[in-house]
Tab-separated table of C-alpha atoms in Angstrom:
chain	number	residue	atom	x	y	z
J	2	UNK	CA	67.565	50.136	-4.941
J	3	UNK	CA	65.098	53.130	-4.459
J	4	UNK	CA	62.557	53.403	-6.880
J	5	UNK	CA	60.656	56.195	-8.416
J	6	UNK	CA	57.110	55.963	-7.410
J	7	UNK	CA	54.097	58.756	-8.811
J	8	UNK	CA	53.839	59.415	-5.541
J	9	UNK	CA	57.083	60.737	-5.430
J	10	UNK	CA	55.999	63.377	-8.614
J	11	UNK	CA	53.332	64.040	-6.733
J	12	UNK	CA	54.783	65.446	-3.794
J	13	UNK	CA	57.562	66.872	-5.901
J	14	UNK	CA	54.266	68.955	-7.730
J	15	UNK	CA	52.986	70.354	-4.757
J	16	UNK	CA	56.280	71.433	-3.188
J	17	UNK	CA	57.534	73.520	-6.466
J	18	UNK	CA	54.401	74.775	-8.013
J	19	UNK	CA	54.358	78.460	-8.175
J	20	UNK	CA	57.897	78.405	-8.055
J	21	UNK	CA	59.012	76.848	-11.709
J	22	UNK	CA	56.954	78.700	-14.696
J	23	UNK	CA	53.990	75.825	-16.436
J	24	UNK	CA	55.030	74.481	-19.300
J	25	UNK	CA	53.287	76.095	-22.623
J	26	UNK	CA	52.831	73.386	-25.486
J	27	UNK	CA	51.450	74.315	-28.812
J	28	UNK	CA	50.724	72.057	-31.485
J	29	UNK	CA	52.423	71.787	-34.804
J	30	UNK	CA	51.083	71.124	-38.308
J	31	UNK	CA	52.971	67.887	-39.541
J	32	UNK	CA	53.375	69.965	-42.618
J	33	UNK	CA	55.794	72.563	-41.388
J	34	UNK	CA	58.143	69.996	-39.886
J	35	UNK	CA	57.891	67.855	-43.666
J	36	UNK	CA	59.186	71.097	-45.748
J	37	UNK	CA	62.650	70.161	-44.621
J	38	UNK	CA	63.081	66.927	-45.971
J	39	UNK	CA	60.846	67.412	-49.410
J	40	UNK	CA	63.043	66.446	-52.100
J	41	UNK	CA	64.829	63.925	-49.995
J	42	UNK	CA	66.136	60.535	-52.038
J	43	UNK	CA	65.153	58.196	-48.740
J	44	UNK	CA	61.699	58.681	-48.367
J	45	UNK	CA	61.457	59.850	-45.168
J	46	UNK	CA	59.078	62.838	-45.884
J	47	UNK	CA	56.633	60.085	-46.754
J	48	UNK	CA	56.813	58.786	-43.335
J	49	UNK	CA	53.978	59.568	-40.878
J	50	UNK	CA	54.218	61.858	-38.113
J	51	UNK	CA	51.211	61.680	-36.029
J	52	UNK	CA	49.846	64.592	-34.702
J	53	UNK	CA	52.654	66.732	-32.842
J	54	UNK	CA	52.970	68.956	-30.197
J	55	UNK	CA	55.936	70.854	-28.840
J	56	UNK	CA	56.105	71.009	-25.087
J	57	UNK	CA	58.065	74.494	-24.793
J	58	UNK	CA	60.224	73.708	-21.672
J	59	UNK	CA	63.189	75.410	-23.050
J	60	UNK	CA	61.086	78.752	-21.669
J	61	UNK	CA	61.546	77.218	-17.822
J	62	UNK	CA	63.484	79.497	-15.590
J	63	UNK	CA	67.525	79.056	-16.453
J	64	UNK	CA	66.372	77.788	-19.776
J	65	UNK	CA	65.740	74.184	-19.388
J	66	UNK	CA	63.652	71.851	-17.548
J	67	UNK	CA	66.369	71.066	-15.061
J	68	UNK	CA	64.919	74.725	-12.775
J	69	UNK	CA	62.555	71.743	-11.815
J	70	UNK	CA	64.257	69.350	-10.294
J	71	UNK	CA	66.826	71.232	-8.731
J	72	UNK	CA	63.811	73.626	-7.262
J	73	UNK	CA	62.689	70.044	-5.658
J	74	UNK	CA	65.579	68.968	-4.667
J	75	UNK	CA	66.537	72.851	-2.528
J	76	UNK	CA	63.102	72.881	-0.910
J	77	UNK	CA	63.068	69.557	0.356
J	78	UNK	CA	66.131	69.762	2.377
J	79	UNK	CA	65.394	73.486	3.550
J	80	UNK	CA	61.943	71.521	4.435
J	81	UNK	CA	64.449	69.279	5.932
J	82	UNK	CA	66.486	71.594	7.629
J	83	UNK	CA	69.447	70.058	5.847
J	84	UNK	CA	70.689	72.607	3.652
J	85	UNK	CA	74.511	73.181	5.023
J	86	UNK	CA	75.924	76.894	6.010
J	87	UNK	CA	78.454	75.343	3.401
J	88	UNK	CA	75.611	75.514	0.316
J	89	UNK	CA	75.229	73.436	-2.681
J	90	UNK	CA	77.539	71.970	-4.894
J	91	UNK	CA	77.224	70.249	-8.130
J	92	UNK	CA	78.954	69.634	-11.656
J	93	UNK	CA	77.040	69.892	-14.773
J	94	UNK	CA	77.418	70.303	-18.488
J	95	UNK	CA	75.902	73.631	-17.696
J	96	UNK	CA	72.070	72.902	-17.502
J	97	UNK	CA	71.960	71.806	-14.019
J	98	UNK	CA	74.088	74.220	-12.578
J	99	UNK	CA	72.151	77.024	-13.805
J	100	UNK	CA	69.341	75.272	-12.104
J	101	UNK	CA	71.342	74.376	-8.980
J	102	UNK	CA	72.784	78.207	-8.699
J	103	UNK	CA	69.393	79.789	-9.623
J	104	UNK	CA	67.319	77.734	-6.830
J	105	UNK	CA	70.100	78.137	-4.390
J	106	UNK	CA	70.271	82.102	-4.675
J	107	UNK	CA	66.251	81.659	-4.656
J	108	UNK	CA	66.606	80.266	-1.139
J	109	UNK	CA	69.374	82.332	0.032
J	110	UNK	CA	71.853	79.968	-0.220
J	111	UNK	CA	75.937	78.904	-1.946
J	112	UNK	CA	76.380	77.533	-5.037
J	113	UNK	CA	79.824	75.804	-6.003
J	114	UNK	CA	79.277	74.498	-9.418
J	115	UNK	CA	82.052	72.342	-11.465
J	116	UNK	CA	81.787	72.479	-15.168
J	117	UNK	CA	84.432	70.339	-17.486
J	118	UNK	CA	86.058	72.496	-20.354
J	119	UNK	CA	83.548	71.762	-22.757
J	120	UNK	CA	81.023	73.689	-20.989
J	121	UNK	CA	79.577	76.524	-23.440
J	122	UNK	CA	80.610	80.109	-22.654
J	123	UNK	CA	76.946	80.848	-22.927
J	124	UNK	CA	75.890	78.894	-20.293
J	125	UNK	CA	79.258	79.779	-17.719
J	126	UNK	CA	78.911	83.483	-18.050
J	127	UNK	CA	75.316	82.730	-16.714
J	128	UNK	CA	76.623	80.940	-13.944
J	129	UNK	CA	78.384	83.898	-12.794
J	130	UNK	CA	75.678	85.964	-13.566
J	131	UNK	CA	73.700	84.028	-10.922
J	132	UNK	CA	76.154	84.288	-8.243
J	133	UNK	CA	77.646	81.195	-8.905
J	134	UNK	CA	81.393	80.140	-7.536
J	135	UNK	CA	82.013	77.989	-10.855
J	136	UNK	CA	85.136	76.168	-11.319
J	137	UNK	CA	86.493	74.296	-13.994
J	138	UNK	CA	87.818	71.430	-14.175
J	139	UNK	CA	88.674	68.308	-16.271
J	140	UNK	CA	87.634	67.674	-20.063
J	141	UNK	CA	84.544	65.912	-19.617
J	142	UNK	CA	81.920	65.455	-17.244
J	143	UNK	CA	82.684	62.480	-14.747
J	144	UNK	CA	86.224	64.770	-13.893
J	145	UNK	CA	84.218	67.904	-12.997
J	146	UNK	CA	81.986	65.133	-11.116
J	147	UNK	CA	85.086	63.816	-9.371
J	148	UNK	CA	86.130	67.181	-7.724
J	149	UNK	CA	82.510	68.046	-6.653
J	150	UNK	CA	82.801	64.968	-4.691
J	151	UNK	CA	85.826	65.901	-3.437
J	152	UNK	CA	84.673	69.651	-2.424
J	153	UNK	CA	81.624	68.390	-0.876
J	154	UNK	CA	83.427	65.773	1.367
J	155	UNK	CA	85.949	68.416	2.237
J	156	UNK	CA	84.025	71.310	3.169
J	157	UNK	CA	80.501	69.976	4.189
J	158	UNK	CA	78.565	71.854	1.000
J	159	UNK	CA	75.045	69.525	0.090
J	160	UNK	CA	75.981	67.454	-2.998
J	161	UNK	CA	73.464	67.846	-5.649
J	162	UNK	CA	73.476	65.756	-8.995
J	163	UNK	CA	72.724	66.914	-12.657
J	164	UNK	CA	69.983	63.653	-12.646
J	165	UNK	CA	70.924	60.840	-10.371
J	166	UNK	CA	68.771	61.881	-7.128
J	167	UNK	CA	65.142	60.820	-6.752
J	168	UNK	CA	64.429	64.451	-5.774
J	169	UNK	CA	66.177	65.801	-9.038
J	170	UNK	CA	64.367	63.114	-11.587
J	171	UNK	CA	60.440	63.981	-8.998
J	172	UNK	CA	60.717	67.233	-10.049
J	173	UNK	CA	61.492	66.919	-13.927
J	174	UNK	CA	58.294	64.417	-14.005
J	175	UNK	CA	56.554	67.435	-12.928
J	176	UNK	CA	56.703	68.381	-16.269
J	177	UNK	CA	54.742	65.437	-17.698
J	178	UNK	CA	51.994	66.409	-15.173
J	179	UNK	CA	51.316	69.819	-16.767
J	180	UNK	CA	51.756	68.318	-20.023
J	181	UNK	CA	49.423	65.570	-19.612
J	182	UNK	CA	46.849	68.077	-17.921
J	183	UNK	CA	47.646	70.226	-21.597
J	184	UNK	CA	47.430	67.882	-24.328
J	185	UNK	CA	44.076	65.643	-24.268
J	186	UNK	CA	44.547	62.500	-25.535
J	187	UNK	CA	47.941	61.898	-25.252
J	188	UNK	CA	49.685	58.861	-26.438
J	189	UNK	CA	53.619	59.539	-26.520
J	190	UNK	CA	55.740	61.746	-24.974
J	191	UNK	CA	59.043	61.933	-27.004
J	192	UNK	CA	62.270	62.876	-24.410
J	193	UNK	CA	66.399	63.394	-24.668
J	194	UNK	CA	68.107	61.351	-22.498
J	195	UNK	CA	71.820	61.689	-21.060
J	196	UNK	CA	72.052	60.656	-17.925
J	197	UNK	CA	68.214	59.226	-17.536
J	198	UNK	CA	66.807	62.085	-14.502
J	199	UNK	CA	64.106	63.496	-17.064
J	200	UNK	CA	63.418	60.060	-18.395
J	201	UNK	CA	63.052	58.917	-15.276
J	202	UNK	CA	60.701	61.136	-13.944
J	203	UNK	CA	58.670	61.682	-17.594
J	204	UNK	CA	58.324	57.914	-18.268
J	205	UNK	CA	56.874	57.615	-14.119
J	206	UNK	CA	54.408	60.033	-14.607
J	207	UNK	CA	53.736	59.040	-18.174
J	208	UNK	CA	53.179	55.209	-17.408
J	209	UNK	CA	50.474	56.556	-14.466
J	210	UNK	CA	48.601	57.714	-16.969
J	211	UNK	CA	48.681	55.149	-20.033
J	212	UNK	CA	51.046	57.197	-22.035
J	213	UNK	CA	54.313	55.335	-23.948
J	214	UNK	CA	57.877	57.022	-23.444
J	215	UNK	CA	60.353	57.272	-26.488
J	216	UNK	CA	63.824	57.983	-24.584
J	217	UNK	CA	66.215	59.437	-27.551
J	218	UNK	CA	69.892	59.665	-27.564
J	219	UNK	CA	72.261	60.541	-30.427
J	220	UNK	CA	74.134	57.448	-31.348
J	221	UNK	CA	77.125	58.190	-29.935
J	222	UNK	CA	76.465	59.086	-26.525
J	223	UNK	CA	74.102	56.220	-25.840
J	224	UNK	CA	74.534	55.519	-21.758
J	225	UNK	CA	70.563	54.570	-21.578
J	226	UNK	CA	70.292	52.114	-25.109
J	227	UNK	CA	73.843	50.146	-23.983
J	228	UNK	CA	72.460	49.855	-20.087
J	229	UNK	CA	68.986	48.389	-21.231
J	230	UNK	CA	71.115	46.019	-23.763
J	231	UNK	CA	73.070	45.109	-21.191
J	232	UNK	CA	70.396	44.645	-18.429
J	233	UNK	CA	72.907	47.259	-15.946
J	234	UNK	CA	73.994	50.805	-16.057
J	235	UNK	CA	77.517	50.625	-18.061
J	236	UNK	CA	79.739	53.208	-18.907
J	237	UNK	CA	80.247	54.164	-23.124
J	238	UNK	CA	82.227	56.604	-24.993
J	239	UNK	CA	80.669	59.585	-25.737
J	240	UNK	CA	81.093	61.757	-28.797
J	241	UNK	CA	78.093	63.934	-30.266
J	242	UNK	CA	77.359	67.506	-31.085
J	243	UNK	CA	75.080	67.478	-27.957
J	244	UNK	CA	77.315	65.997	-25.954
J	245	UNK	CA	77.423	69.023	-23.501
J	246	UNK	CA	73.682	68.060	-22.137
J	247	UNK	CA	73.516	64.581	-23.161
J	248	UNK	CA	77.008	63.018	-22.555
J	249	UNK	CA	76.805	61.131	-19.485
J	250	UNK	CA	78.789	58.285	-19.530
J	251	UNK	CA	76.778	56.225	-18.002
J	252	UNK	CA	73.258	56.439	-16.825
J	253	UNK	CA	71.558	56.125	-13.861
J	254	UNK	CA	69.365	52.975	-11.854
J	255	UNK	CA	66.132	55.031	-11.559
J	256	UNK	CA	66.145	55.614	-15.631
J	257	UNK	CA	67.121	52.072	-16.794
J	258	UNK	CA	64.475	50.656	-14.426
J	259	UNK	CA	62.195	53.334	-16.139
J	260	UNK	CA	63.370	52.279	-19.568
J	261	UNK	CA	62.567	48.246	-19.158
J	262	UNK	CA	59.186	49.037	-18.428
J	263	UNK	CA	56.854	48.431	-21.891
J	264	UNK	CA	55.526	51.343	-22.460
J	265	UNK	CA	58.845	52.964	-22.807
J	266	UNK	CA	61.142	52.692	-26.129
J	267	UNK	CA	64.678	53.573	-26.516
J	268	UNK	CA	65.853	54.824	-29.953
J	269	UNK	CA	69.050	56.496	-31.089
J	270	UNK	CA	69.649	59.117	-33.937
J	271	UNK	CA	72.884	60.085	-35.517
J	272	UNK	CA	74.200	63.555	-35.107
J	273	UNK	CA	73.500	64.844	-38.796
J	274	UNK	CA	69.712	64.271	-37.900
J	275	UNK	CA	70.056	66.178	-34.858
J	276	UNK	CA	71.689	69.327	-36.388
J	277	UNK	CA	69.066	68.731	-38.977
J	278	UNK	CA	65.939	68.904	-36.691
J	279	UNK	CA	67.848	71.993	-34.360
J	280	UNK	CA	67.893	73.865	-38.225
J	281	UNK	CA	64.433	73.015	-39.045
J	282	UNK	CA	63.153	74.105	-36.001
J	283	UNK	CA	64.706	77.367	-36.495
J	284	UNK	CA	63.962	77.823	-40.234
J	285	UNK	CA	60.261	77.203	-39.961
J	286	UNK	CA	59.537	78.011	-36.417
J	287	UNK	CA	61.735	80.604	-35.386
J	288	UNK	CA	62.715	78.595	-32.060
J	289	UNK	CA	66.585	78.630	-31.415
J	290	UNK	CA	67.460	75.109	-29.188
J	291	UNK	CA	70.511	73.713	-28.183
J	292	UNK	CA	71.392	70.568	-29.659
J	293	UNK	CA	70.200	68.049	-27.006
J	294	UNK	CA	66.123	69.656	-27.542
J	295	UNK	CA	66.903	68.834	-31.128
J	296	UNK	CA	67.510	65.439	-30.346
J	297	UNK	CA	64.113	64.481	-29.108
J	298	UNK	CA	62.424	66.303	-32.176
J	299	UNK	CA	65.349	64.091	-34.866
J	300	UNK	CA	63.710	60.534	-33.464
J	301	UNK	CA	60.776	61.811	-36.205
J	302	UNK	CA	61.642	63.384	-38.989
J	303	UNK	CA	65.426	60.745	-39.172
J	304	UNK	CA	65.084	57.855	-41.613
J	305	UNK	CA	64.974	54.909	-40.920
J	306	UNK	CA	66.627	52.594	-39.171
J	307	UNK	CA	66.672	55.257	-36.691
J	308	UNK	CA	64.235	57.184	-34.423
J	309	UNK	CA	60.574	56.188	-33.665
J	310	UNK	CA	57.712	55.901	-36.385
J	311	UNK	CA	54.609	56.774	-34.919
J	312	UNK	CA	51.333	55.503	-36.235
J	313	UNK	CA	49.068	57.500	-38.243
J	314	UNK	CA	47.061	59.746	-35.678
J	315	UNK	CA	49.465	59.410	-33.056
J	316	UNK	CA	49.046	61.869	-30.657
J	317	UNK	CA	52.474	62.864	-29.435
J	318	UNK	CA	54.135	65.458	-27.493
J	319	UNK	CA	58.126	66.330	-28.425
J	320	UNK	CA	59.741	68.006	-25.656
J	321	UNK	CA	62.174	70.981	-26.380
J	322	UNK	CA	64.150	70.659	-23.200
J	323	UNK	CA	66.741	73.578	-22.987
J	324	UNK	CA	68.076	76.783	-25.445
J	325	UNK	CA	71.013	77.861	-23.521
J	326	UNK	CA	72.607	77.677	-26.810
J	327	UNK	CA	74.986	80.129	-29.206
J	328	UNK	CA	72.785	80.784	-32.101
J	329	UNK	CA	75.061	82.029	-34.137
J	330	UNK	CA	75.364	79.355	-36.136
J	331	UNK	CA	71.086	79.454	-36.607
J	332	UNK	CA	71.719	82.591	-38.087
J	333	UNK	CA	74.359	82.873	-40.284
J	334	UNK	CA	71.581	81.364	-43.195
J	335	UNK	CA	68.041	83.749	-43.422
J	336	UNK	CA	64.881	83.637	-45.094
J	337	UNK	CA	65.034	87.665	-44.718
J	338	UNK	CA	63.836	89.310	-47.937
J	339	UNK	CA	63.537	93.338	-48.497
């Protein structure tokens, strides 16, 4: 099986800077993220949480860090010469194919993207919006999967992948590059996982340069924590509010061989915790997520026995993946006062 090398990140750095927008991080006073939980009966706002940064990748072109891997992934077959008069295809919760349709029209190029039903109007009307040709199909996932296979055998188009590609999980570990070159001092990088392409890259680039991985999935869409249980990639239900990033059913080679590695740890968090931490972040920092950012922030502030307790000092960068997100919801409570 291939494996991800830094090498590979490297190359993927070079051939999409300039083109993807640097990640800004800011740091965070443990303070801010604590006023949620004061009050609370299990403790947890006694718990440490190091010292935190956010990595803002949610402000990456299309809205999540996924512009960087499918910007890798376009140049290096146009490099190539391989990209098809037929275009691109992929299927995607909605993330990647906003990626996928927004480097494709960058390069001149068709996008066919498959979404299943569950995809968020938010993120289909911005499909179109990019000149996408997006088709629906199926209730979940691996069926809008299925007929992007099919379309790609059929008519020729370049078949792309939400995260299972070396090129696709290169370019998201572009991002722990910049953040690594941001934060000095680093000692964790906190990261959702669904299908494992931006653990994959992250915890490559991460291990390079001495810095753990915590991989976090909500507990019931957990493709990574039942593959490194069960030494393989396996496929699991999946059920979650976040299960329109995060609910691959299984996850890839490249991110369980990541997660085996020592320096990475994979926790889960229940869904309450990530609603919780999208809210919080909201309420006290006026940033509006989708759910599956949330989840990376919940493997902090949930109690325990789930998420990741850092040790006192900790330095630790939380990466806010994506806000192509309805934030309605975020709205309908206000601390507005005349």
């Amino acid at each position: 099986m291939q494996q991800l090398t830094y090498d590979d990140i490297k190359a993927a750095t070079d051939r999409i800077t300039g083109h993807v927008r640097p990640v800004a991080v800011a740091p965070v006073d443990p303070g801010t993220v604590r006023t949620a939980y004061l009050g609370a009966s299990d403790g947890r706002s006694e718990a440490p949480l190091g010292d935190v940064w956010f990595a803002l990748e949610f402000l990456q072109h299309t809205g999540s860090f996924k512009a960087r891997g499918a910007q890798n992934f376009i140049q290096a077959h146009r490099e190539a010469g391989t990209l098809p008069d037929a275009g691109v295809t992929i299927a995607s919760g909605g993330n990647a194919g906003l990626a996928c349709a927004w480097a494709a029209r960058q390069q001149g190029v068709r996008a066919t993207v498959f979404l299943p039903t569950l995809a968020p109007a938010v993120k289909v009307a911005r499909l179109r919006e990019l000149g996408a040709d997006v088709r629906i199909v199926g209730a979940e996932y691996a069926e809008a999967l299925e007929a992007c296979a099919e379309f790609a055998a059929s008519t020729g188009a370049l078949a792309s992948h939400a995260y299972d590609h070396p090129l696709i999980a290169a370019g998201a570990g572009t991002l722990m590059e910049e953040i690594h070159a941001r934060i000095p001092g680093l000692d964790t990088v906190v990261v959702s996982v669904g299908g494992g392409g931006l653990l994959a890259g992250v915890a490559t680039a991460a291990r390079h340069h001495g810095i753990r991985t915590v991989a976090v999935e909500p507990e019931n869409c957990r493709a990574l924590n039942a593959a490194v249980e069960a030494g393989a990639p396996v496929d699991v239900p999946v059920d979650s509010v976040a299960i329109d990033s995060l609910g691959a059913r299984r996850a890839t080679a490249l991110a369980l061989h990541a997660a085996r590695q020592e320096d990475v740890r994979s926790v889960l968090v229940p869904d309450s915790e990530i609603v919780r931490a999208r809210r919080a972040l909201w309420d006290q920092h006026r940033v509006a997520v989708e759910h599956a950012a949330s989840t990376a922030l919940a493997a902090l502030t949930a109690p325990a026995p789930y998420g990741y307790r850092p040790s006192e000092g900790e330095r630790i960068a939380v990466v806010l993946c994506g806000a192509n997100t309805d934030p309605s919801d975020l709205a309908s409570r206000t601390d507005d006062r005349s």
